[in-house]
Short mmCIF file of C-alpha atoms in Angstrom, two decimals:
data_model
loop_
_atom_site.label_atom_id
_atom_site.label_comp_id
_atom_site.label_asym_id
_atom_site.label_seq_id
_atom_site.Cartn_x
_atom_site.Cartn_y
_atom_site.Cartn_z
CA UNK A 74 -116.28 242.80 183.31
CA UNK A 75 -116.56 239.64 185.00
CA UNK A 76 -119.17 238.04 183.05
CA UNK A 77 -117.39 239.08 179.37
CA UNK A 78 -114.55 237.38 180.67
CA UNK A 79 -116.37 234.19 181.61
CA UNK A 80 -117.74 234.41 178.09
CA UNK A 81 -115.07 234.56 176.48
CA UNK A 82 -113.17 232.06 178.09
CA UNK A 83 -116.11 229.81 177.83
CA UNK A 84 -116.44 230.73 174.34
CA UNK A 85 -112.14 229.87 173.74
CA UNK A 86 -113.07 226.50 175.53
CA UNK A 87 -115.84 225.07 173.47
CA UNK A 88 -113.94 226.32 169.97
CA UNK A 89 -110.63 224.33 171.16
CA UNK A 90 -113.14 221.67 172.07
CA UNK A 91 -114.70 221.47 169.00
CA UNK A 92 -111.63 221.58 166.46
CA UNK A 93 -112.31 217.99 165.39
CA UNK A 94 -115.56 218.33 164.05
CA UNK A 95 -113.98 220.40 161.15
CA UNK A 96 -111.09 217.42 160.44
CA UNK A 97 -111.63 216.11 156.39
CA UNK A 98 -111.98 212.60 155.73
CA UNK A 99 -108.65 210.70 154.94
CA UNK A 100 -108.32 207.27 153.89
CA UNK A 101 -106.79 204.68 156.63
CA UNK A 102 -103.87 202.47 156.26
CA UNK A 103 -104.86 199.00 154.02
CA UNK A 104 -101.87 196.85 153.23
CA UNK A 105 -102.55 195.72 149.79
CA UNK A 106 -99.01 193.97 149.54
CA UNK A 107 -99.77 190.32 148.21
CA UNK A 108 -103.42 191.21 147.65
CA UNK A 109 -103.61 189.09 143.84
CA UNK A 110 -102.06 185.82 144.48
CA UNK A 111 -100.31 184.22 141.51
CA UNK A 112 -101.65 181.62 140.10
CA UNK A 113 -98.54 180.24 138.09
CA UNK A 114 -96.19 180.49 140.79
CA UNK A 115 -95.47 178.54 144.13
CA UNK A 116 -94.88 182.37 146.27
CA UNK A 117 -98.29 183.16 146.66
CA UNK A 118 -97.38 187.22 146.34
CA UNK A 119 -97.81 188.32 142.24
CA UNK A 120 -95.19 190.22 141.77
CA UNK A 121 -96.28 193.27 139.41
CA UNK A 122 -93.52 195.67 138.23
CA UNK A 123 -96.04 198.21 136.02
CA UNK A 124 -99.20 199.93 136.71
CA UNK A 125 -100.82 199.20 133.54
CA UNK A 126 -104.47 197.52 134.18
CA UNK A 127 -106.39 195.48 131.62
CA UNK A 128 -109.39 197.14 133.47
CA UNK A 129 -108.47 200.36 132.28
CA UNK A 130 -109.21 199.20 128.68
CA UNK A 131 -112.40 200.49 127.21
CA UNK A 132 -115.02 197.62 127.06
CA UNK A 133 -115.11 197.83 123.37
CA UNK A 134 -111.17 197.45 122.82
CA UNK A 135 -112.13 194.23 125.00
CA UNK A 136 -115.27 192.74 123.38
CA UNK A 137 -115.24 193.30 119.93
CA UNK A 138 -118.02 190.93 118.68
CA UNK A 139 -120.19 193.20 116.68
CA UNK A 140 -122.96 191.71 117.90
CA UNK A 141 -122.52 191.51 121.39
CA UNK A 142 -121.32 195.12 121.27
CA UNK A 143 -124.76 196.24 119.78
CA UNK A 144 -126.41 193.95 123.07
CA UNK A 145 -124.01 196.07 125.65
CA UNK A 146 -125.30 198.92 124.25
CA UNK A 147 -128.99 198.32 124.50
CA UNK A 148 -128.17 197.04 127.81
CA UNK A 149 -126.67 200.13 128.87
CA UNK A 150 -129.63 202.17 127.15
CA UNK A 151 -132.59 199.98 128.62
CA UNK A 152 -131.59 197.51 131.89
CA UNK A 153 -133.64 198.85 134.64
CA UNK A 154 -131.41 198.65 136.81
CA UNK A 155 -129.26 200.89 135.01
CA UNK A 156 -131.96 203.17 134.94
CA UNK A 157 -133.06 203.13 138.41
CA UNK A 158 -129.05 203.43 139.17
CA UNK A 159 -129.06 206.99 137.31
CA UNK A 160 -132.13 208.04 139.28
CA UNK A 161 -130.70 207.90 142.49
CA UNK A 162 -127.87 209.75 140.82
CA UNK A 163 -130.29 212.76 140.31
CA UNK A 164 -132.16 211.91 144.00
CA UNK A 165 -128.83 212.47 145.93
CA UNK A 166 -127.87 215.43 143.52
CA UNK A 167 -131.05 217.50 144.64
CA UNK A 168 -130.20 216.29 148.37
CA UNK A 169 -126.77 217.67 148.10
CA UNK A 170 -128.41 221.13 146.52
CA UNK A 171 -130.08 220.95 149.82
CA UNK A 172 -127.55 220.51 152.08
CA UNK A 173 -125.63 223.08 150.70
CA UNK A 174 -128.60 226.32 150.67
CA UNK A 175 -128.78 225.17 154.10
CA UNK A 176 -125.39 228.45 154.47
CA UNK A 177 -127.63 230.67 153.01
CA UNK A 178 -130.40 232.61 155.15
CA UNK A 179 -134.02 231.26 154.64
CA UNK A 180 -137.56 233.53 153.54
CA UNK A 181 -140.57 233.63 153.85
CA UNK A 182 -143.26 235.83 152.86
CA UNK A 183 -146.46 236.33 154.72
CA UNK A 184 -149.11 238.83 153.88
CA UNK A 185 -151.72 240.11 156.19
CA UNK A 186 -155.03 242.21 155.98
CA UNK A 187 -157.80 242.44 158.43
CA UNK A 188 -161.28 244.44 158.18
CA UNK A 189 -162.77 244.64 161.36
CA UNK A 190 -165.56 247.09 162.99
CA UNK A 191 -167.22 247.92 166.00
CA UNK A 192 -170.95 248.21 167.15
CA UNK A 193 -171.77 248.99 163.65
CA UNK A 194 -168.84 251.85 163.05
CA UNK A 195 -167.07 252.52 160.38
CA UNK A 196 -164.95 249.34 159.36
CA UNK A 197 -161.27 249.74 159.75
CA UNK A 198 -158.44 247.99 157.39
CA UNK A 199 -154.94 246.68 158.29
CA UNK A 200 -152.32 245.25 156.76
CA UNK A 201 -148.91 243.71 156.55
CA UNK A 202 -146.52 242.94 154.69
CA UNK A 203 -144.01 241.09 156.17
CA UNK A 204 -140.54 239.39 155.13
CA UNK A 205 -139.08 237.30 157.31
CA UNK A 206 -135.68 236.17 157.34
CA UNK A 207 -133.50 232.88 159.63
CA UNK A 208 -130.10 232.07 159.49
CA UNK A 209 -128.23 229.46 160.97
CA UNK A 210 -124.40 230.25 161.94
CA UNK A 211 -122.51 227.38 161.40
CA UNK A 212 -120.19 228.01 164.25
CA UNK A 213 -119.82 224.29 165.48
CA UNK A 214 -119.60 222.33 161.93
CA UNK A 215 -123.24 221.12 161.76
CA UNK A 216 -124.12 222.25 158.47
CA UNK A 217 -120.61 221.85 157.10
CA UNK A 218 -120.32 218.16 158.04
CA UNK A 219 -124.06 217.45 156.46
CA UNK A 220 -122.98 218.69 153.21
CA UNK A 221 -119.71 216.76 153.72
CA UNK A 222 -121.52 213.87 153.95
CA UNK A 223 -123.81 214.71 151.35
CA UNK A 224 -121.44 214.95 148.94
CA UNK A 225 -119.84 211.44 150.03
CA UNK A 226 -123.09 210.22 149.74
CA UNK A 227 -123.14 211.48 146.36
CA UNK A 228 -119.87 209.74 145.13
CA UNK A 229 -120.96 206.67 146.37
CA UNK A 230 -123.86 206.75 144.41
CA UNK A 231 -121.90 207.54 141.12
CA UNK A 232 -119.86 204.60 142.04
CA UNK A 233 -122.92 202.00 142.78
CA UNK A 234 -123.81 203.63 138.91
CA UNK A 235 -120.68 202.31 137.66
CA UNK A 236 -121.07 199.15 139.63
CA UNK A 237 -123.94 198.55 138.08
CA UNK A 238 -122.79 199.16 134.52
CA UNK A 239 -119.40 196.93 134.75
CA UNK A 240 -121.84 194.28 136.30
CA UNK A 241 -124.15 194.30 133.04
CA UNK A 242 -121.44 194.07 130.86
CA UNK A 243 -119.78 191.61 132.36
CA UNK A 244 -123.62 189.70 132.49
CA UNK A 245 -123.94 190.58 129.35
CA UNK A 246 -121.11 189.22 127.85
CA UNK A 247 -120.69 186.15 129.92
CA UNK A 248 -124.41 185.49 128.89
CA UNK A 249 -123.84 185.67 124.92
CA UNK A 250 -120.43 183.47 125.26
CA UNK A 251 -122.90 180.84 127.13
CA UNK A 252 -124.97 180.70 124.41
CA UNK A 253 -122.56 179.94 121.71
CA UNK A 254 -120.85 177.38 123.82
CA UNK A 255 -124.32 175.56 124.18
CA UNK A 256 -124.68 176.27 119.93
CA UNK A 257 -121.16 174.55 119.89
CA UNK A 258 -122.24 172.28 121.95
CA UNK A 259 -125.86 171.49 120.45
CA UNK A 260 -123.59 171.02 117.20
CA UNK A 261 -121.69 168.38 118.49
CA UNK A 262 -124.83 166.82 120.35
CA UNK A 263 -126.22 167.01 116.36
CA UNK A 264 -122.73 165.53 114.80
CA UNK A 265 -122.72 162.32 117.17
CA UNK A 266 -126.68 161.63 116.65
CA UNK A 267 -125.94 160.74 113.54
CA UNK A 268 -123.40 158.59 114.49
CA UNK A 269 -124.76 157.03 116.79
CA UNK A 270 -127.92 156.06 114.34
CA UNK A 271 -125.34 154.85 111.80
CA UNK A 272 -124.42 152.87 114.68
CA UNK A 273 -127.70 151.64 115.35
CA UNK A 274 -128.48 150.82 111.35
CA UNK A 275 -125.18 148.77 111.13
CA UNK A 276 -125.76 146.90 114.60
CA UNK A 277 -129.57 146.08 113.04
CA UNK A 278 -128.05 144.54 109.86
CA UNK A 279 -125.26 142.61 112.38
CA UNK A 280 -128.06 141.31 114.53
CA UNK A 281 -130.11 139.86 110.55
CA UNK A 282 -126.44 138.41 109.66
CA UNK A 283 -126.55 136.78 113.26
CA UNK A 284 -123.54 138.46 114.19
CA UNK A 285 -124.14 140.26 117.27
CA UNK A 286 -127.48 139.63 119.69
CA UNK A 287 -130.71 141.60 120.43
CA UNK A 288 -128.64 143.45 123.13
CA UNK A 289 -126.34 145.16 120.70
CA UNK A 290 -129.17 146.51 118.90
CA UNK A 291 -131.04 147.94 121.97
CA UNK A 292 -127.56 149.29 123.80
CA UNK A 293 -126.88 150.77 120.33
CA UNK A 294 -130.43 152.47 120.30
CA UNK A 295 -130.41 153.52 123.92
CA UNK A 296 -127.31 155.48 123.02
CA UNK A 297 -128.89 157.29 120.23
CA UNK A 298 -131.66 157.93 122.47
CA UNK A 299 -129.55 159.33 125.34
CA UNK A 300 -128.14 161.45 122.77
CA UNK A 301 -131.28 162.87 121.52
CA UNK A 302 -132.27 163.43 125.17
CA UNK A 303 -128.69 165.59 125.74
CA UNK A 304 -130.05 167.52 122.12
CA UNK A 305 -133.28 168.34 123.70
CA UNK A 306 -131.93 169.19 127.07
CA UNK A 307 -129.27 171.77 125.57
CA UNK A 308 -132.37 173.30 123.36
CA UNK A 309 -134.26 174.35 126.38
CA UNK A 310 -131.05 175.84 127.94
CA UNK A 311 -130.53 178.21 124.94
CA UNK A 312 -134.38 179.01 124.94
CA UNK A 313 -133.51 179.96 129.19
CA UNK A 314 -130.63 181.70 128.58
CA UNK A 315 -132.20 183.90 125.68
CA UNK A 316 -134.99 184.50 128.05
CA UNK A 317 -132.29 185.54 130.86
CA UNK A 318 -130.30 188.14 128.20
CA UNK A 319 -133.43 189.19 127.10
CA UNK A 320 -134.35 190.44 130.40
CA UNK A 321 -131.30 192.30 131.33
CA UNK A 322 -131.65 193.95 128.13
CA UNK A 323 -135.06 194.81 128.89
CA UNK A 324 -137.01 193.76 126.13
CA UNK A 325 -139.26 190.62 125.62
CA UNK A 326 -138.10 187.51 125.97
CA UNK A 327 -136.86 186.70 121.52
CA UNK A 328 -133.64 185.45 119.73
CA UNK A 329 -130.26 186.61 120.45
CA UNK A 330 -128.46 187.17 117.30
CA UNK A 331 -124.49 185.82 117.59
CA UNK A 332 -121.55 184.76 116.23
CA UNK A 333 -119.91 181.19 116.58
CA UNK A 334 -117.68 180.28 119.37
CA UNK A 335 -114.64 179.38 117.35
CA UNK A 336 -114.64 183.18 115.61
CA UNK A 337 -114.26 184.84 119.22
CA UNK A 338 -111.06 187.00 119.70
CA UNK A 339 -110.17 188.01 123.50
CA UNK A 340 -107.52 189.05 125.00
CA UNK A 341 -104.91 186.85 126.50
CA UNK A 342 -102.31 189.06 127.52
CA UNK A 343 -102.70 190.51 131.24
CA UNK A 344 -101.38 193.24 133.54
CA UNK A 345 -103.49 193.17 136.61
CA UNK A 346 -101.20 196.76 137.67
CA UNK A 347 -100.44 196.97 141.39
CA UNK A 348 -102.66 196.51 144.75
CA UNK A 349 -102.90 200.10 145.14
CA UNK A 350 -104.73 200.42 141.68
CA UNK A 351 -107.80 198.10 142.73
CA UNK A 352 -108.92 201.05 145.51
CA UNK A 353 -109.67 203.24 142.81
CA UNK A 354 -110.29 201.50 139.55
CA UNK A 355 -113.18 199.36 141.18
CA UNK A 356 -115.89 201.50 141.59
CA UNK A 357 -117.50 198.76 144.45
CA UNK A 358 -114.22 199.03 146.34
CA UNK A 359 -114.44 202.72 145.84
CA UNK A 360 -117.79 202.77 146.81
CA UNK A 361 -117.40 201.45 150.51
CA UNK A 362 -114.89 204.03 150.99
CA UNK A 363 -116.87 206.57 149.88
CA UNK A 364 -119.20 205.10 152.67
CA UNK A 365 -117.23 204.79 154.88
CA UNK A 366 -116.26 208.61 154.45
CA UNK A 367 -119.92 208.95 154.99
CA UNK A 368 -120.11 207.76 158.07
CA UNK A 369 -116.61 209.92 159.09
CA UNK A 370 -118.99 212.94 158.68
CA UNK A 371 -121.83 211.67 160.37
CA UNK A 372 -119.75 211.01 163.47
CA UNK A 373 -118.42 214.82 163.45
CA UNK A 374 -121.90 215.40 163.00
CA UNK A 375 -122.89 213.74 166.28
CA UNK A 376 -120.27 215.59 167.57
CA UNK A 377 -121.01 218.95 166.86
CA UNK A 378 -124.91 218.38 167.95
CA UNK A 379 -123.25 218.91 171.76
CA UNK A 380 -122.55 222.39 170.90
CA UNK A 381 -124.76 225.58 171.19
CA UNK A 382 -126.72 226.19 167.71
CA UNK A 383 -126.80 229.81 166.95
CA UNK A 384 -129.60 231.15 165.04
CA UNK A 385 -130.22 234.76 163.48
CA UNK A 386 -133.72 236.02 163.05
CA UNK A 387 -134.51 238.99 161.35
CA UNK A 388 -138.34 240.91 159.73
CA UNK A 389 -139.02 243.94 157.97
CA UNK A 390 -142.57 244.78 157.41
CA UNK A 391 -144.41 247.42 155.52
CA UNK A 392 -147.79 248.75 157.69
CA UNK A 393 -150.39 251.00 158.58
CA UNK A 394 -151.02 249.19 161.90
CA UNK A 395 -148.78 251.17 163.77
CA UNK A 396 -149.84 249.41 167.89
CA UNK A 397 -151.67 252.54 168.80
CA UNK A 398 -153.77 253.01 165.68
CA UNK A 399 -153.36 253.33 161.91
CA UNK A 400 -151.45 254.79 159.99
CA UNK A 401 -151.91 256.51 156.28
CA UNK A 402 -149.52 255.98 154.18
CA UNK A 403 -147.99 252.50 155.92
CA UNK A 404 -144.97 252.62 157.28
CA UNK A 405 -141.86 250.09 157.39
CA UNK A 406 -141.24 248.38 160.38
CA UNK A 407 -138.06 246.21 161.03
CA UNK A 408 -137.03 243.45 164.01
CA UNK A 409 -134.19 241.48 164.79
CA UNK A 410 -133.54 238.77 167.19
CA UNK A 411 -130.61 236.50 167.77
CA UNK A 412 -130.74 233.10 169.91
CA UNK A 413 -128.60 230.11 171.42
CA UNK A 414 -129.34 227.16 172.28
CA UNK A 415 -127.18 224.96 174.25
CA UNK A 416 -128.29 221.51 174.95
CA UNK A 417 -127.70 220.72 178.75
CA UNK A 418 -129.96 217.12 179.02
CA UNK A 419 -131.33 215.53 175.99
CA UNK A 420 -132.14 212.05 177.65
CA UNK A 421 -128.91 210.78 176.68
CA UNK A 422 -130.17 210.72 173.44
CA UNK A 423 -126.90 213.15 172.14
CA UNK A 424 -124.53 210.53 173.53
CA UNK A 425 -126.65 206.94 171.67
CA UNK A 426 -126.51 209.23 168.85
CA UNK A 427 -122.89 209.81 168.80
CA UNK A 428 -122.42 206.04 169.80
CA UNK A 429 -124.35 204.98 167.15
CA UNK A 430 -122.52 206.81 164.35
CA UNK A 431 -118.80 205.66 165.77
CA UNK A 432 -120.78 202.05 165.64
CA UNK A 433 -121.40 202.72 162.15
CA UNK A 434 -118.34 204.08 161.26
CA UNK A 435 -116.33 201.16 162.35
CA UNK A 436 -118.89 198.81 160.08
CA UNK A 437 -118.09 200.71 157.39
CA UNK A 438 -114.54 200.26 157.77
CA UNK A 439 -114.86 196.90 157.90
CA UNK A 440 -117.23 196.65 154.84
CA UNK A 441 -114.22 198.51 152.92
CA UNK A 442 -111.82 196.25 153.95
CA UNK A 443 -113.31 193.58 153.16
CA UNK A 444 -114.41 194.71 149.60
CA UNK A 445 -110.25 195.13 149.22
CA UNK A 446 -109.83 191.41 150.02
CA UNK A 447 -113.18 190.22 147.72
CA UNK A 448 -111.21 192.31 144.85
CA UNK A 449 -108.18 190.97 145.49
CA UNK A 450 -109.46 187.27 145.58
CA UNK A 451 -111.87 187.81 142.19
CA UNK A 452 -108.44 188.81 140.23
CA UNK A 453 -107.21 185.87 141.42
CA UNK A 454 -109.49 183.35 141.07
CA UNK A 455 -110.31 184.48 137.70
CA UNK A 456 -106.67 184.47 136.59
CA UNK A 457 -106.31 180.43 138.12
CA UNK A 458 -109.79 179.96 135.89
CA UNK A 459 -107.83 181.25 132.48
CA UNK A 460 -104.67 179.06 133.04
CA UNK A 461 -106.46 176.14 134.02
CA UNK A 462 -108.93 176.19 131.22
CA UNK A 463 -106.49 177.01 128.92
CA UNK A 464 -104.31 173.88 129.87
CA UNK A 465 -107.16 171.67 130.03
CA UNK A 466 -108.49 172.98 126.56
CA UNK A 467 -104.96 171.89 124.94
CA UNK A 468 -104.87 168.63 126.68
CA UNK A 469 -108.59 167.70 126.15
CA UNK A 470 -107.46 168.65 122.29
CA UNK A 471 -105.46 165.69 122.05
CA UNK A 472 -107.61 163.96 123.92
CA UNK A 473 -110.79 164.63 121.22
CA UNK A 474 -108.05 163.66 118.46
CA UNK A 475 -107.44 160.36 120.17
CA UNK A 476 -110.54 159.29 120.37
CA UNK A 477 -112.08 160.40 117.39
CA UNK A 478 -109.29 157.81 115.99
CA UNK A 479 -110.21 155.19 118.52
CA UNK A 480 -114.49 155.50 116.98
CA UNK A 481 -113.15 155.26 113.94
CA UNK A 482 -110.61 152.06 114.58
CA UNK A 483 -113.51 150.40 117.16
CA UNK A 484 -115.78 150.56 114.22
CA UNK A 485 -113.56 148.93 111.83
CA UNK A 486 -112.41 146.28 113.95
CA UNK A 487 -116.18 145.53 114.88
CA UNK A 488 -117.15 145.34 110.99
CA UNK A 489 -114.22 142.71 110.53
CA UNK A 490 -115.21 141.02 114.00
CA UNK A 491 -112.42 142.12 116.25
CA UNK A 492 -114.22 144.28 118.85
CA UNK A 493 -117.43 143.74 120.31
CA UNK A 494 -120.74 146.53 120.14
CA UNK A 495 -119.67 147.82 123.42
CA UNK A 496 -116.56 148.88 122.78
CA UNK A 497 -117.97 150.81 119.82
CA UNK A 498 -120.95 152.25 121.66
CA UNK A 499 -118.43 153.27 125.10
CA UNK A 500 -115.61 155.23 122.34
CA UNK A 501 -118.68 157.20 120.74
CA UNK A 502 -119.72 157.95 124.18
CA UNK A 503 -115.73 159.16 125.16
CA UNK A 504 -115.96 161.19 122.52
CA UNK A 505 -118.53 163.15 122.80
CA UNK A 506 -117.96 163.89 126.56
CA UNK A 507 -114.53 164.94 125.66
CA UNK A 508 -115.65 166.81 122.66
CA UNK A 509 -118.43 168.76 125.51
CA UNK A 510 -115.80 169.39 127.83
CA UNK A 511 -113.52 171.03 125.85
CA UNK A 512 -116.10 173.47 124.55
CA UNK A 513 -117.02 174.00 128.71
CA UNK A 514 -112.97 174.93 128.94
CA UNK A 515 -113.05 177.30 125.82
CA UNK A 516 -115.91 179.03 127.13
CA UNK A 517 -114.40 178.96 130.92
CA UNK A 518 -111.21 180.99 129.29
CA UNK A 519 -113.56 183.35 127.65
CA UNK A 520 -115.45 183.40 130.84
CA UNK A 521 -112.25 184.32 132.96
CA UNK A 522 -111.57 186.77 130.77
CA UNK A 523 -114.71 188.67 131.32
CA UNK A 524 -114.33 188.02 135.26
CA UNK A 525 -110.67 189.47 135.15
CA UNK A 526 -112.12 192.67 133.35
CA UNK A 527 -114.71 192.97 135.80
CA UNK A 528 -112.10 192.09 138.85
CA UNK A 529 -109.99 194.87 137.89
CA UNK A 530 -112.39 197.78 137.23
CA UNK A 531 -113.25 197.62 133.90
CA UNK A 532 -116.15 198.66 131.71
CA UNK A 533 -116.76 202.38 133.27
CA UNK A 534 -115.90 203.65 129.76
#
């Protein structure tokens, strides 16, 4: 009576003991107040009212080039990555499968037969048939917290799928906007080299009239020439960049078809939604949680490895070898055996293991956090990169008008004598910087907008 009593209460102790290896994952406190800073305002805090998300827009409601539309979609159909992203999908599925049959009892089927004879007798046949059967009771949360953490492991994998997908169309589309700002740009390259040889041809005929010297001429040819060199230089950086789309596309390295860079239409109307939002719509964020719940799992794991593992064994057989002889027709023969196994000393390996898994726990906390800050600084650097290109695009505007007024002034006042060659040759050269940088800006806003999608979530649908 004794002993069932000191079994029991033994048995009371180590299931109070062992209560938290069954706890479920839950997500810790993260103060997302003040997360996107505005990027209009002095207060640093954006103050959001709604929980509308331009990330929750479909990509195509977003990018609406026909063209680049038809490159997303061989991107999505062909990248590698993408591809090797919905393997592991199916490689943690099957581990998942396997973490959950691990409940259910395991088989095995094992025939025997043996002929045997002695000092030239008669020969003798046995046989077997055995089934055998294990089961391991979950009593101490074992099993249960490997599935849990299977099926973590599972959802983060999903969400490295989807990080992978709003990454390519984000690379995608910030790819084919770089190439028509260098075609915009290669145009106006073009434009000014035949200004600048008109340049050249008039300063020739000045220098035969003996109005200007034989340093006009060659100033006025080594512009042309550094303007054939900037042609040349922005060729090779479309031939690149086609090279670089074609490879995340996975094809061979050809022309991108596109549009111009003056037809684009992109949004410019935001709602970022509220702090809150970003832990779910962005599937990296999401993903080091889902880690991090990983981990959770593997810690009660750890935990529960202190406990006793119970393990049911069971066999039925059908025989003729029945120990003293054998036996016509066979007969059925059936065992059971149940075990426990409590681990008293495992070198201290047990408590490193447990150690280890708190260790990595608290990494992957800090790995989420940290993802919630990196989200919350990409929506706001990419919503500072919009307003400032967008101002600098409307002031670099009137710039290009200015001085497209001052070539053409310079070059009257140098035919009648009033302004010298390099006055001419330094306003073509204001120009055409301006003219460059004001394409950069236009693509920079189209660029922002593709980095504020991507900051926020978007492109999972």
């Amino acid at each position: 009576m004794k002993i069932k009593s000191i079994i029991a209460f033994a048995s009371a102790g180590l299931l109070l003991g062992s209560c938290g290896i069954y706890n479920k994952y839950e997500r810790p406190d993260v103060n997302v107040k003040g997360l996107v800073r505005d990027s209009a305002s002095v207060a640093d805090t954006l103050a959001v009212s709604d929980t509308t998300s331009f990330g929750n827009l479909p990509w195509r409601s977003v990018f609406t080039d026909p063209q680049l539309q038809s490159l997303i979609e061989q991107g999505l159909a062909h990248n590698t990555n993408m591809l090797n992203a919905a393997l592991n999908v199916k490689m943690v599925e099957a581990q998942l499968e396997v973490a959950k049959l691990a409940f259910v009892p395991s088989f095995t089927f094992s025939p025997q037969g043996v002929i045997s004879s002695w000092d030239g007798n008669k020969a003798t046949k046995t046989y077997s048939l055995p089934v055998q059967a294990s089961w391991s009771i979950d009593l101490f949360g074992n099993l249960l917290n490997v599935k849990r953490s299977a099926q973590m492991s599972l959802l983060a994998t999903k969400d490295y799928q989807l990080v992978v997908q709003t990454k390519l169309i984000s690379n995608i589309a910030n790819m084919y906007y770089t190439l028509m700002m260098l075609d915009k740009q290669l145009e106006i390259v073009d434009n000014m080299q035949t200004l600048t040889k008109e340049t050249w041809d008039i300063m020739k005929l000045q220098k035969e009239l003996g109005r200007v010297k034989e340093t006009g001429v060659q100033s006025a040819e080594s512009n042309y020439y550094s303007v054939q060199a900037q042609a040349a230089d922005l060729k090779r950086q479309i031939r690149e960049m086609e090279n670089s789309l074609s490879l995340l596309l996975g094809q061979p390295a050809q022309t991108i078809s596109r549009g111009k860079l003056e037809n684009q239409s992109l949004p410019s109307e935001f709602s970022t939604g509220i702090g809150i939002q970003l832990l779910s719509n962005r599937p990296d964020v999401h993903y080091a949680e889902m880690s991090l719940a990983q981990c959770f799992y593997n810690t009660n794991q750890a935990r529960s490895r202190f406990y006793p593992s119970i393990t049911i064994s069971g066999s039925g057989a059908y025989t003729n070898s029945g120990g003293g002889g054998i036996v016509n027709p066979g007969k059925m023969l059936w065992s059971a055996i149940g075990s426990l196994v409590q681990p008293i000393f495992a070198n201290g390996q047990l408590i490193a293991g447990l150690k280890v898994a708190k260790a990595q726990q608290e990494q992957a906390y800090n790995t989420w956090q940290n993802a919630v800050l990196s989200a919350g600084s990409e929506v706001s650097n990419a919503l500072v990169l919009y307003n400032s290109s967008d101002e600098k695009s409307k002031l670099e505007q009137k710039q290009v008008e200015s001085l497209t007024k001052n070539v053409e002034y310079t070059k009257l006042l140098f035919n009648e004598g009033s302004s010298t060659y390099l006055e001419v040759i330094t306003a073509q050269q204001s120009l055409l910087n301006a003219q460059l940088s004001k394409v950069a800006d236009d693509f920079y806003k189209m660029q922002a907008v593709v980095n504020l999608y991507y900051a926020l979530g978007g492109g999972r649908n």
